[in-house]
């Protein structure tokens, strides 16, 4: 019997992407699709690429509409998920693609989001140590942020293996869909095409504490993070360039071996052959993570670079992967490691 | 038992796309993948997005390598398919994604390609009148050109219904993958980003006779065509803007009705609701055709605009769709009408 | 003594571009720069590329602020120019970059803009027959629309020479800056990158009557126009593909000769050598028009294709060129025919 | 009397850009333009944006052709400049836009370029301490690499003021024109659009020793550098994100003050107001450098981010600026700090 799934916030980019993937998931039946200001409109008017769903009418995001589903995906502005989740009851699997339940430290939440902390749910990055056990059978999933997904997977083997000093420097480029669908002047095509620009510099980006949380947990000690996100002229994709000083005695061979071992059995995280570097185009639309790692002898640094699709593995694909685990389905069901290129 | 499929010319864009789609086709097993100058290399080095196939070694394109498959896709430079097909024997389904067997008029072929005509195979555009019957059970398929796919589907209802004069004006924009993967200066990213430019103006493009052939067959009389292709700064997609004078007495209602009727039961060709126009982004990576039609009263013209993915429905997706028909599989097997957007 | 110039509407794309060009004009001194909702802000916050003007404060668009200048450029939403112009008095040169004073037919204006017609000013497309005489010494200039600039210059020689039937089909691709800086969902970078899409199909675009007006005047008879604009994934540039049936007896030689003669002495309109086609990238940031023309014998059509920068020659550059004529300065002062490429 | 200038290597991107700028330089007369494989062709066929120079014929790059000019710009593949320069004699100003004469350490040259070191010329980055004195009156100029220009200007104040530890981490994104005009598969538009990808990771990029040289000279001690370049989907522009640990006692105020002071009188290097970040689009086509700096307290790092146009300030604009100094002309002659945006 099919798993019945609802999507709240179906008119935005995360909601659209989760619907794109759910439509190809063999065990799932798509139930209610909801929105706020766009309620009442046809999905086809807002998400014309979802052709088979074009005739669906967006309903209002209410507990009544969302009731009666086995799984509810929330693609809501931060701060709104807790209230909805509470009304859904404990037997519904709630997958929050927003930020509300990612952080464990309430002070971190309050400093970066300026509102009371709603709580912490099992963290939906299955490839991190211990994550799958926490996700199995859960009824609540906090889907990671897109940058933390790319960065954590790129640096986890270095910190799990104690290869690098707990002081990471990360510069990441993201496609514009990461900034959402609400129209703002700096996100206009006229502004972003042909332009690279940083934002949230100096530790201000809200994904910073999430990255610190993940790396520190893997390292077993507090990892300091300098994180600079940049906006790149492409609709999708994150390229995260991450580095840290190598610990004494660590060289290229140790680094390579640790990364090979860490992801040898992962279906979606792929360490490229030596000499081949990740490109965001290669993971377009897919759940794959392309990784490469190098040891820079002159600088004494481990450099790990990962490419993901911010909407797929970085949001909706990661969400489905965790849903599969929570429901006891094969983890790769309905997900592809093949990108759409060129 | 799985259908065993080989792909000749797997290092280019058409070959890569057919592999991307075959990898998701439930009835298919991918056998040999071949190339010419790239033989011996890992597929992953040339098509890194095809992650699960990354370890495949490209073999040489020979009859021995291609033997023993149920289906062979040819993604070869024009002029090379006939020789390969001959060696494969009549019980193998050969799907030619090149131009060699599309035209019925040998003189047209010789004028536009400058070499002897190899012949004519059943034409793989199932949505054209009579096409499905010719494809059922066939062992030879000529996959249409990308522009002819978009243009023919956009104008067929107008000509099938005798709504328009046999004199069409077509301006189409294509993404750069349509020009292939062989590096040429005018295809460099530095040149194409931020630029629109025409080519093959004045009837010189090789897809012109194929468009004339299709429209004339649908119209039952010779249709004159002015076709101007343009290169657009995007990797994929064709937007074909097609128009012709309306015949006397034809108005907006007749036009709309004819298009609604023509494609009402087609799984991949979709007439958008009135007021909504096709965008190539909406069909990115999909087998869908988004169409809209208008009647311009002041100019007295029927205007039909279609969007496709040139590599998917315009090449490899169309090829799989025709293969399904030829093999007696459900036509939509392994194909999606959902695009990857934004 | 320097010509003192004010720019009203300096926070938008047309206003920014006119400031960019004025800053390089040797006879001009930039006076007041004004805005509406952005008044009070630093120009540098809104137009960071205009570095030497970054410290200028945007003033409110009032008659007091604009008084005391020799020239006032208006980059205002349509419908607002008449009121401002009236207050400026007849000795000030007012250059309206909006649509208000372009059309001669009040009924056309009302049908396409839905408001009373404000009047008609000398039309700032110097390369059209008779235009320079009307601009010399004038105190009022209506700057043409960007599409009409490209289309009119592409087709004028064909109609001036009676080479083509009065029934033109035009498909034009524009960069997104033509749609302005007000943020709308369909103009987001995420939406436009990788996408081509038409709009205003079927004669609905407001530039249609302006194109009809220009071509009809050159032809000496009413020219019917089918005009389809499309949005292309680039910030700037228009590529206009224009065609019409050749009149009986007209062939390639007549067409080429007419175009060579028409623009032989024009400093900004350039007929490319045979075989070379215009690309919008080649005119990026410049006042140049790159043109090519062909005669398609099979289709019996004259095909003229022009490339301009919609903000430069298509708006602000054309405005400066006309200003130069009106002020009695050399027409090319402060304008360049060199584009920024690649 | 005009300065007579020749450009060797005029068919490439650097050569084209220096011609674009020279055409607008009021003291210069453009003499010979030369090429190698493209000799004999019209410049207009290869650089159609340089409209007023379209009729120039590319000559062969020989000493005879280049003789009789006051200034010769060399835009040649590395390793070829020395031989040409030798033949030109000591009274000609030779401006080498290649790498041959940038490095002072012959061993560095040989390690990164694999050929004998040709020598060291005065380094054309006027904003570095002492650079202007070395350039005044010189007859030989080594134009800096594009990345070293952006990175050195971004970090110089931090090292000149001893604000940062001598251990820098740099991640820079470059437009594709930095990779030149020779067609290679990975530079095709189909490959680069929508993609971010690193290259030369781990210290392998040839600009690394040049960056080390510049920063070490400013710091007065050896600076270790981790440099990761990435290819971004845009034709032009470099965004360099640079950081280093702050020295003990250094805070946000010291950092801001040092940067304000360092560039207060520079015509082309502009520290943006606090809270505004550089975007490559803002410097498109201009000689400006947009900079911003931050102190990340949690990470203890100084973060300096600079945006330049790699072909303008990063190559040809920087070359003209240095030429002006060498010739005793005002430094900003023929150069603009205004970008073409959007």
PDB file of C-alpha atoms in Angstrom, chain B residues 13 175-178 180-185 187-194 232-235, chain D residues 13 175-178 180-185 187-194 232-235:
ATOM      1  CA  UNK B  13      26.211  14.675 -25.705  1.00  0.00           C
ATOM      2  CA  UNK B 175      21.012  25.699 -26.214  1.00  0.00           C
ATOM      3  CA  UNK B 176      24.629  25.050 -27.038  1.00  0.00           C
ATOM      4  CA  UNK B 177      24.599  21.290 -26.499  1.00  0.00           C
ATOM      5  CA  UNK B 178      22.855  21.060 -29.850  1.00  0.00           C
ATOM      6  CA  UNK B 180      27.938  19.062 -29.888  1.00  0.00           C
ATOM      7  CA  UNK B 181      30.975  18.489 -27.749  1.00  0.00           C
ATOM      8  CA  UNK B 182      33.747  19.020 -30.292  1.00  0.00           C
ATOM      9  CA  UNK B 183      35.509  22.175 -29.116  1.00  0.00           C
ATOM     10  CA  UNK B 184      35.233  25.146 -31.477  1.00  0.00           C
ATOM     11  CA  UNK B 185      36.048  28.769 -30.680  1.00  0.00           C
ATOM     12  CA  UNK B 187      31.170  27.510 -28.704  1.00  0.00           C
ATOM     13  CA  UNK B 188      33.460  28.513 -25.841  1.00  0.00           C
ATOM     14  CA  UNK B 189      31.677  29.584 -22.701  1.00  0.00           C
ATOM     15  CA  UNK B 190      33.376  32.976 -22.971  1.00  0.00           C
ATOM     16  CA  UNK B 191      31.744  33.473 -26.362  1.00  0.00           C
ATOM     17  CA  UNK B 192      28.260  32.112 -25.777  1.00  0.00           C
ATOM     18  CA  UNK B 193      27.459  33.415 -22.311  1.00  0.00           C
ATOM     19  CA  UNK B 194      25.594  36.690 -22.656  1.00  0.00           C
ATOM     20  CA  UNK B 232      21.186  30.904 -26.984  1.00  0.00           C
ATOM     21  CA  UNK B 233      23.258  31.161 -23.799  1.00  0.00           C
ATOM     22  CA  UNK B 234      22.012  28.004 -22.129  1.00  0.00           C
ATOM     23  CA  UNK B 235      23.239  24.407 -22.229  1.00  0.00           C
TER      24      UNK B 235
ATOM     25  CA  UNK D  13      41.303  37.784 -25.234  1.00  0.00           C
ATOM     26  CA  UNK D 175      35.231  33.946 -15.379  1.00  0.00           C
ATOM     27  CA  UNK D 176      36.120  31.717 -18.283  1.00  0.00           C
ATOM     28  CA  UNK D 177      37.980  34.312 -20.341  1.00  0.00           C
ATOM     29  CA  UNK D 178      40.858  33.827 -17.919  1.00  0.00           C
ATOM     30  CA  UNK D 180      41.865  31.952 -22.952  1.00  0.00           C
ATOM     31  CA  UNK D 181      40.387  31.523 -26.385  1.00  0.00           C
ATOM     32  CA  UNK D 182      41.968  28.226 -27.443  1.00  0.00           C
ATOM     33  CA  UNK D 183      39.042  25.820 -27.651  1.00  0.00           C
ATOM     34  CA  UNK D 184      39.123  22.981 -25.122  1.00  0.00           C
ATOM     35  CA  UNK D 185      36.248  20.665 -24.215  1.00  0.00           C
ATOM     36  CA  UNK D 187      35.669  25.399 -21.655  1.00  0.00           C
ATOM     37  CA  UNK D 188      32.681  24.833 -23.948  1.00  0.00           C
ATOM     38  CA  UNK D 189      29.622  26.838 -23.067  1.00  0.00           C
ATOM     39  CA  UNK D 190      27.700  23.595 -22.617  1.00  0.00           C
ATOM     40  CA  UNK D 191      30.161  22.575 -19.915  1.00  0.00           C
ATOM     41  CA  UNK D 192      30.669  25.831 -18.035  1.00  0.00           C
ATOM     42  CA  UNK D 193      27.162  27.256 -17.931  1.00  0.00           C
ATOM     43  CA  UNK D 194      25.521  26.237 -14.695  1.00  0.00           C
ATOM     44  CA  UNK D 232      32.661  30.262 -12.625  1.00  0.00           C
ATOM     45  CA  UNK D 233      29.882  30.446 -15.216  1.00  0.00           C
ATOM     46  CA  UNK D 234      30.544  33.983 -16.403  1.00  0.00           C
ATOM     47  CA  UNK D 235      32.759  35.383 -19.148  1.00  0.00           C
TER      48      UNK D 235
END
